[in-house]
Every structure is written in structure tokens, then in C-alpha cells.
Short mmCIF file of C-alpha atoms in Angstrom, two decimals:
data_model
loop_
_atom_site.label_atom_id
_atom_site.label_comp_id
_atom_site.label_asym_id
_atom_site.label_seq_id
_atom_site.Cartn_x
_atom_site.Cartn_y
_atom_site.Cartn_z
CA MET A 12 -0.10 -0.06 -0.03
CA SER A 13 0.66 3.28 -0.65
CA SER A 14 1.85 5.50 1.86
CA VAL A 15 1.07 8.57 0.61
CA SER A 16 -2.25 10.38 2.32
CA PRO A 17 -4.90 10.97 -0.88
CA THR A 18 -4.17 14.48 -0.08
CA LEU A 19 -0.65 14.71 -1.00
CA HIS A 20 -0.70 12.37 -3.70
CA ARG A 21 -3.14 14.86 -5.51
CA LEU A 22 -1.14 18.14 -4.62
CA ARG A 23 2.04 16.40 -6.55
CA LEU A 24 -0.46 15.36 -9.53
CA LEU A 25 -1.23 19.11 -9.24
CA HIS A 26 2.29 19.84 -9.55
CA CYS A 27 3.13 17.22 -12.19
CA TYR A 28 0.61 19.30 -13.95
CA LEU A 29 1.62 22.63 -13.61
CA ARG A 30 5.24 22.19 -14.17
CA GLY A 31 3.69 19.66 -16.98
CA SER A 32 6.09 16.86 -16.02
CA THR A 33 5.82 13.97 -18.17
CA VAL A 34 6.40 11.45 -15.63
CA CYS A 35 3.43 11.09 -12.90
CA PRO A 36 4.04 9.69 -10.01
CA GLY A 37 2.17 6.35 -9.08
CA LEU A 38 -1.45 6.45 -10.29
CA PRO A 39 -4.56 8.60 -10.89
CA PRO A 40 -7.25 8.69 -8.33
CA THR A 41 -10.09 7.75 -10.42
CA ALA A 42 -10.68 5.35 -13.37
CA VAL A 43 -13.31 4.38 -15.78
CA VAL A 44 -13.97 0.89 -16.35
CA ALA A 45 -16.03 -0.48 -19.14
CA THR A 46 -17.74 -3.86 -17.91
CA ILE A 47 -20.33 -4.54 -20.91
CA HIS A 48 -21.11 -2.97 -24.35
CA ARG A 49 -24.51 -4.80 -24.34
CA CYS A 50 -26.91 -2.19 -24.50
CA ASN A 51 -30.96 -2.14 -24.16
CA HIS A 52 -31.20 1.43 -25.68
CA LEU A 53 -30.03 3.54 -28.62
CA CYS A 54 -29.36 6.57 -27.42
CA ARG A 55 -28.72 9.98 -29.58
CA MET A 56 -25.44 11.15 -27.43
CA CYS A 57 -24.15 7.53 -26.50
CA ILE A 58 -20.60 6.87 -27.91
CA ARG A 59 -22.10 4.17 -29.25
CA GLU A 60 -23.98 6.19 -31.86
CA ALA A 61 -19.82 6.74 -33.38
CA LYS A 62 -18.25 3.47 -32.74
CA PHE A 63 -19.08 0.21 -32.94
CA PHE A 64 -17.90 -1.47 -30.17
CA ALA A 65 -17.39 -5.21 -29.94
CA GLY A 66 -15.61 -8.02 -27.70
CA PRO A 67 -16.34 -9.90 -24.95
CA GLU A 68 -17.82 -8.58 -20.93
CA MET A 69 -15.39 -7.55 -18.64
CA GLU A 70 -13.96 -11.01 -16.71
CA VAL A 71 -13.85 -11.05 -13.43
CA GLY A 72 -10.07 -11.64 -13.29
CA LEU A 73 -8.77 -8.73 -14.89
CA PHE A 74 -11.05 -6.64 -13.20
CA HIS A 75 -9.41 -7.96 -9.67
CA LYS A 76 -6.26 -6.77 -11.18
CA ILE A 77 -6.95 -3.90 -11.77
CA ILE A 78 -8.16 -3.03 -8.37
CA ASP A 79 -5.13 -4.61 -6.79
CA GLU A 80 -2.80 -2.74 -8.84
CA GLY A 81 -4.88 0.62 -8.71
CA ALA A 82 -6.08 0.48 -4.60
CA SER A 83 -3.63 1.86 -3.39
CA TYR A 84 -4.21 5.50 -5.19
CA PHE A 85 -8.15 4.73 -6.37
CA ARG A 86 -10.09 6.65 -4.67
CA TYR A 87 -13.33 6.78 -6.66
CA LEU A 88 -14.05 4.64 -9.42
CA SER A 89 -16.17 4.51 -12.20
CA LEU A 90 -18.65 1.52 -13.84
CA ASP A 91 -19.21 3.13 -16.95
CA GLY A 92 -18.72 2.13 -20.47
CA PRO A 93 -20.79 1.79 -24.15
CA GLY A 94 -23.07 -1.01 -22.85
CA GLU A 95 -25.61 -1.06 -19.46
CA THR A 96 -23.73 -1.51 -16.51
CA ILE A 97 -26.09 -4.30 -14.61
CA MET A 98 -26.77 -6.35 -17.66
CA ASN A 99 -22.91 -7.50 -16.58
CA PRO A 100 -24.65 -10.26 -14.23
CA ASP A 101 -21.14 -10.15 -12.27
CA SER A 102 -21.71 -6.33 -12.10
CA LEU A 103 -22.40 -6.42 -8.06
CA HIS A 104 -19.56 -8.73 -7.84
CA LEU A 105 -17.06 -6.07 -9.07
CA ILE A 106 -19.10 -3.54 -7.31
CA ASP A 107 -18.17 -5.19 -4.11
CA TYR A 108 -14.53 -6.34 -4.89
CA ALA A 109 -13.74 -3.00 -5.34
CA ARG A 110 -15.77 -1.59 -2.20
CA SER A 111 -13.77 -4.06 -0.26
CA ARG A 112 -10.84 -2.48 -0.81
CA GLY A 113 -11.46 0.84 -0.06
CA ILE A 114 -12.65 2.76 -3.51
CA ARG A 115 -16.06 4.51 -3.54
CA MET A 116 -18.04 2.88 -6.75
CA MET A 117 -20.78 4.57 -9.14
CA PHE A 118 -22.73 3.77 -12.50
CA SER A 119 -24.78 5.29 -14.37
CA THR A 120 -28.08 3.58 -15.61
CA ASN A 121 -31.21 3.82 -17.77
CA ALA A 122 -32.91 1.76 -14.91
CA THR A 123 -35.56 -0.03 -17.53
CA VAL A 124 -33.34 -3.32 -15.90
CA LEU A 125 -33.77 -2.39 -12.63
CA ASN A 126 -36.15 -5.10 -11.27
CA PRO A 127 -37.43 -4.72 -7.58
CA ALA A 128 -34.73 -7.47 -7.17
CA MET A 129 -31.98 -5.34 -8.13
CA THR A 130 -32.98 -2.69 -6.71
CA GLU A 131 -32.45 -4.54 -3.38
CA ALA A 132 -28.79 -6.06 -5.05
CA VAL A 133 -27.66 -2.68 -5.78
CA LEU A 134 -28.50 -1.06 -2.05
CA ASP A 135 -26.76 -4.18 -0.41
CA SER A 136 -23.76 -3.80 -2.03
CA GLY A 137 -23.39 -0.65 -0.49
CA LEU A 138 -22.94 1.59 -4.08
CA ASP A 139 -21.54 5.26 -2.77
CA GLN A 140 -23.50 6.93 -6.26
CA ILE A 141 -26.01 5.85 -8.98
CA ILE A 142 -26.73 8.60 -12.18
CA PHE A 143 -30.30 7.28 -13.55
CA SER A 144 -30.34 8.95 -17.00
CA VAL A 145 -33.84 10.05 -17.61
CA ASN A 146 -33.16 12.19 -21.05
CA GLY A 147 -37.11 14.01 -21.30
CA ALA A 148 -39.76 14.74 -19.51
CA SER A 149 -42.66 12.86 -21.59
CA PRO A 150 -42.55 9.77 -23.73
CA GLU A 151 -42.48 11.64 -26.72
CA VAL A 152 -39.19 13.24 -26.47
CA TYR A 153 -38.14 9.79 -24.32
CA ARG A 154 -38.32 7.71 -27.47
CA ALA A 155 -36.71 10.31 -29.34
CA VAL A 156 -33.36 10.12 -27.48
CA HIS A 157 -33.28 6.56 -26.21
CA GLY A 158 -34.74 4.70 -29.16
CA VAL A 159 -36.54 2.85 -27.07
CA ASN A 160 -39.95 3.27 -25.55
CA SER A 161 -39.18 2.38 -21.67
CA TYR A 162 -40.10 5.94 -20.16
CA GLU A 163 -43.12 4.87 -18.04
CA CYS A 164 -40.98 1.57 -17.37
CA ALA A 165 -37.50 3.94 -16.54
CA LEU A 166 -39.66 5.98 -14.59
CA ALA A 167 -41.72 3.37 -12.62
CA ASN A 168 -37.95 1.46 -11.21
CA ILE A 169 -36.60 4.63 -10.60
CA ARG A 170 -39.50 5.22 -8.00
CA HIS A 171 -39.24 2.43 -6.32
CA PHE A 172 -35.15 2.29 -6.39
CA LEU A 173 -35.74 5.71 -4.24
CA ARG A 174 -38.61 4.55 -2.42
CA ARG A 175 -36.37 1.82 -1.33
CA LYS A 176 -33.43 3.80 -0.65
CA CYS A 177 -35.46 5.86 2.05
CA GLU A 178 -37.47 3.19 3.55
CA ARG A 179 -33.71 1.67 4.07
CA ASN A 180 -32.27 4.61 4.97
CA SER A 181 -29.25 4.05 2.40
CA GLY A 182 -26.99 5.96 1.84
CA THR A 183 -26.40 5.92 -1.87
CA MET A 184 -26.16 8.81 -3.57
CA VAL A 185 -28.53 9.55 -5.94
CA ILE A 186 -28.90 11.86 -9.23
CA VAL A 187 -30.94 12.04 -12.04
CA GLN A 188 -29.74 13.89 -15.23
CA MET A 189 -30.37 14.78 -19.05
CA VAL A 190 -28.10 15.48 -21.03
CA CYS A 191 -29.21 18.50 -23.15
CA LEU A 192 -30.08 18.31 -26.83
CA ARG A 193 -32.19 20.02 -29.34
CA GLN A 194 -34.55 17.44 -28.11
CA THR A 195 -34.66 17.93 -24.03
CA LEU A 196 -33.36 21.74 -24.29
CA PRO A 197 -37.57 22.68 -24.10
CA GLN A 198 -37.95 20.14 -21.55
CA VAL A 199 -35.42 21.25 -18.79
CA ASP A 200 -37.57 22.84 -16.90
CA ASP A 201 -40.59 19.89 -16.58
CA PHE A 202 -37.55 17.71 -15.97
CA TYR A 203 -36.52 20.05 -12.47
CA ARG A 204 -40.42 20.33 -11.91
CA LEU A 205 -40.67 16.10 -12.37
CA TRP A 206 -37.42 15.45 -9.68
CA ARG A 207 -36.82 18.46 -7.71
CA GLY A 208 -37.54 18.00 -4.30
CA THR A 209 -38.16 14.10 -4.80
CA PRO A 210 -37.55 12.14 -1.90
CA GLY A 211 -34.56 9.95 -2.05
CA VAL A 212 -33.05 12.14 -4.95
CA ASN A 213 -29.85 13.99 -3.96
CA SER A 214 -29.13 16.33 -7.27
CA VAL A 215 -30.87 16.86 -10.14
CA ARG A 216 -28.35 17.82 -13.37
CA VAL A 217 -29.10 19.27 -16.75
CA LYS A 218 -25.83 17.84 -18.48
CA LYS A 219 -24.53 19.33 -21.82
CA ASP A 220 -23.28 16.97 -24.25
CA VAL A 221 -19.89 15.91 -23.09
CA VAL A 222 -19.35 12.94 -26.54
CA CYS A 223 -20.45 15.51 -29.63
CA VAL A 224 -20.97 12.62 -31.72
CA GLY A 225 -23.09 15.09 -33.81
CA PRO A 226 -19.92 15.72 -35.87
CA VAL A 227 -19.18 12.17 -36.79
CA ASP A 228 -22.85 11.20 -37.80
CA SER A 229 -23.01 14.12 -39.90
CA GLY A 230 -19.94 13.56 -41.61
CA ALA A 231 -18.62 17.00 -40.83
CA THR A 232 -14.82 17.97 -39.60
CA PRO A 233 -14.51 20.75 -37.24
CA ALA A 234 -11.61 22.68 -37.31
CA ARG A 235 -9.18 22.27 -34.18
CA PRO A 236 -8.12 25.35 -32.38
CA GLN A 237 -4.05 25.03 -31.37
CA ARG A 238 -4.96 23.76 -27.42
CA ARG A 239 -4.27 26.58 -25.14
CA TYR A 240 -4.24 24.56 -21.69
CA ALA A 241 -3.13 20.86 -21.43
CA CYS A 242 -6.09 18.97 -20.42
CA PRO A 243 -4.96 17.48 -16.70
CA ARG A 244 -6.52 14.32 -17.22
CA LEU A 245 -3.16 13.14 -18.39
CA TRP A 246 -2.06 13.93 -15.19
CA TYR A 247 -4.69 13.40 -12.93
CA GLY A 248 -7.67 11.06 -14.09
CA PRO A 249 -9.49 9.74 -14.85
CA VAL A 250 -8.29 6.91 -17.23
CA TYR A 251 -10.28 4.76 -19.25
CA ILE A 252 -9.80 0.87 -19.20
CA GLU A 253 -11.84 -1.37 -21.83
CA THR A 254 -13.54 -4.77 -21.37
CA ASN A 255 -10.66 -5.79 -23.36
CA GLY A 256 -7.84 -4.75 -21.18
CA ASP A 257 -7.10 -1.49 -23.44
CA VAL A 258 -6.51 1.94 -21.84
CA TYR A 259 -6.95 4.81 -23.37
CA ALA A 260 -5.36 7.74 -21.50
CA THR A 261 -9.03 9.70 -20.82
CA PRO A 262 -12.56 9.22 -21.33
CA GLY A 263 -12.65 11.43 -23.36
CA VAL A 264 -10.46 10.01 -26.72
CA LEU A 265 -11.91 7.02 -26.83
CA TYR A 266 -13.09 7.55 -30.74
CA LYS A 267 -10.20 10.26 -31.69
CA ALA A 268 -7.04 8.23 -30.09
CA GLU A 269 -5.50 5.11 -29.84
CA PRO A 270 -4.99 3.33 -26.77
CA VAL A 271 -2.28 3.45 -24.59
CA GLY A 272 -1.17 -0.03 -23.21
CA ASN A 273 -3.67 -3.26 -22.46
CA VAL A 274 -3.73 -4.25 -18.75
CA ARG A 275 -3.13 -7.76 -19.65
CA ASN A 276 0.54 -6.90 -21.18
CA ASN A 277 1.41 -4.44 -18.47
CA THR A 278 0.60 -2.87 -15.32
CA LEU A 279 -1.05 0.28 -14.90
CA ALA A 280 1.57 1.49 -13.22
CA GLU A 281 4.01 1.19 -16.09
CA ILE A 282 0.77 1.77 -18.74
CA TRP A 283 0.46 5.59 -17.01
CA ASN A 284 4.06 6.69 -17.39
CA ASN A 285 4.87 4.85 -21.17
CA GLU A 286 6.74 6.51 -23.68
CA ARG A 287 3.05 6.94 -25.54
CA MET A 288 1.15 8.48 -22.16
CA GLN A 289 4.61 10.88 -21.76
CA THR A 290 4.33 11.75 -25.15
CA MET A 291 0.94 13.05 -24.85
CA ARG A 292 1.61 14.68 -22.06
CA GLN A 293 4.44 16.58 -23.37
CA ALA A 294 2.43 16.86 -26.89
CA HIS A 295 0.20 18.81 -24.35
CA ALA A 296 1.93 21.20 -22.36
CA ALA A 297 2.72 22.07 -25.73
CA GLY A 298 0.18 23.15 -27.24
CA ASN A 299 0.18 20.85 -30.01
CA ASP A 300 -1.43 17.13 -29.79
CA SER A 301 -2.59 17.15 -33.24
CA ARG A 302 -0.82 13.88 -33.76
CA PHE A 303 -2.70 11.78 -31.47
CA GLN A 304 -5.77 12.55 -32.90
CA VAL A 305 -6.09 9.17 -35.50
CA SER A 306 -7.96 9.06 -38.80
CA THR A 307 -10.39 5.99 -38.25
CA VAL A 308 -13.82 5.29 -40.00
CA LEU A 309 -16.46 5.21 -37.54
CA ILE A 310 -19.29 2.92 -38.12
CA PRO A 311 -22.35 4.72 -36.41
CA ALA A 312 -23.81 2.19 -34.38
CA PRO A 313 -27.90 0.59 -36.32
CA ARG A 314 -30.64 2.85 -34.55
CA PHE A 315 -33.98 1.92 -33.69
CA GLN A 316 -34.46 -1.73 -34.79
#
């Protein structure tokens, strides 16, 4: 175990970022780990609209390796990726294993497979935070964004979860979230009225579309201005780890740059400071990361099947 306190470790990483150092001590305090590619929705703002994901679900042994190597530094870990987390039958075991190592855990879900039994299992796991993704305040808008007609199912499952959370006096933080899109923008006020003040809801959030697959769908290639500041995620995290063990520098480069390594072949510590990561940090610190924006053919996922 690392003898460095979490606060001191964060300060060291901040110091490396401000200096533009290419090598960072330890590991980042946060990580995003994808556990599944399957999903029962076809959301317009999902990265699955820009890139086809294939491959196995996260193996329990591989997840244990990631946690064992990162537990000394990880303070917070998200089980989010291109799929619906709780469709992975091992998801609750993964949460339990990471929490047993002192790591706070969260994931986001569309809630449509969150039946009563799953609700109890999630609350039993001691999950620290759950985000319910509800994009719309009406069945029509919800279907236009999610690609499925499951609005009432999602609401019923969320309300049941909230009721059981309150009855059990659970400490799981609940965020109800909507992404600001052309379809959802007129319903922002209705969304807040629907969820704000609801018992069991800790936060209601309307966030901007950070994936931005629109230009990819249209075939447009927006001009990229020279970067003014280096991306702090290359120094602070989170790193993104795919189901097959591929490690990406940050979640934001999933369809823009190649992996920087694979945890089946190297340790996380080796990948965190390997030649590619150091070169990427150096390029960002210099204000020009263009050579890390790969040119690939993106395959949009089929919609409304």
C-alpha cells in the first residue's frame, strides 16, 4: 500500500501538471472501467453512435487485477462504458470487490432493467452513487433520444428505487440526469419540476453533451483550434479501461486516439508513465496534440431496430 495520503498525492499530481512534467507518481485517483458493451437503448448522444464496440464482457479476474494494482491510489471508480452496467451479471460482485479495497463506486443506468430484486442487490452492495439517465420529461421526447419506448418503465423503476432507498435509510447518492440536446432543451424546466424535491434524490442535473457525436454522424470535421491549456486528465485521470483491458489516456479520446496500453500485457503503473503517455503529456503541455488525433473510419451503430 502507498504511504502517501490521498490529499498529498493529489497535490503531487497537480504539481506535475503545472510544471508540465511527463512522468507522474503513482496512479490517478480516479478511473472509468467498462464492464459490458451490450445495451438495451440506442441513445442519440451515446458514444455507440460514433463507434462500434465489440468484444467480451469484463472478466472478473481482469477486474481484480485492475483493482489490486490501483487500490493504493484509486479513491473513486466508475463502472461506465458503452453498455448498460447492470446487464453484466457480475457487476454487483465487481462493485463489492472494489469497495472491499476502500474504493468508492458509482455507475449510471437507464434504469429500465432495474427490477425490484436488482434494486435490493444494488442497495445491499453499498454503492456510493448512482446516476439515473432520463433524457426527456415526456414519453415522446424520451423515445426520440433513447430510441425505445420505455419512459414509464424507467420512471416506475426509479421511483421504486427511491422508495426503497428511503425505507432502508441507504446512503447511496442518487443523481437524476438529462443531457442537454436539441430534443430535450425545451423540457429542461419540466425535468427539474419532475425530480427536484423528490425524496431520495440528492441532485438533479442537466449536463451538456460531452460526447458530441453529431459532427461524426454528419461527416463534418470541425476545425480544431490550438489547445491553450494542457488537458489535466493526462496527469490527474480518470484513465479509461475497456472490457478487453485496453487503456485509453482519458474517456474523452475513445473515438479519437488509440489505446496507450493494455493491462493484460503491462501493469497500470507501467502504462501510466509509458512512452506514449509521456509523449502525449509533452504534446499537450506544448499546446499541440494533433498527432494523437487518429484518422479512423467510424461505424455508427444501427438505430431503432
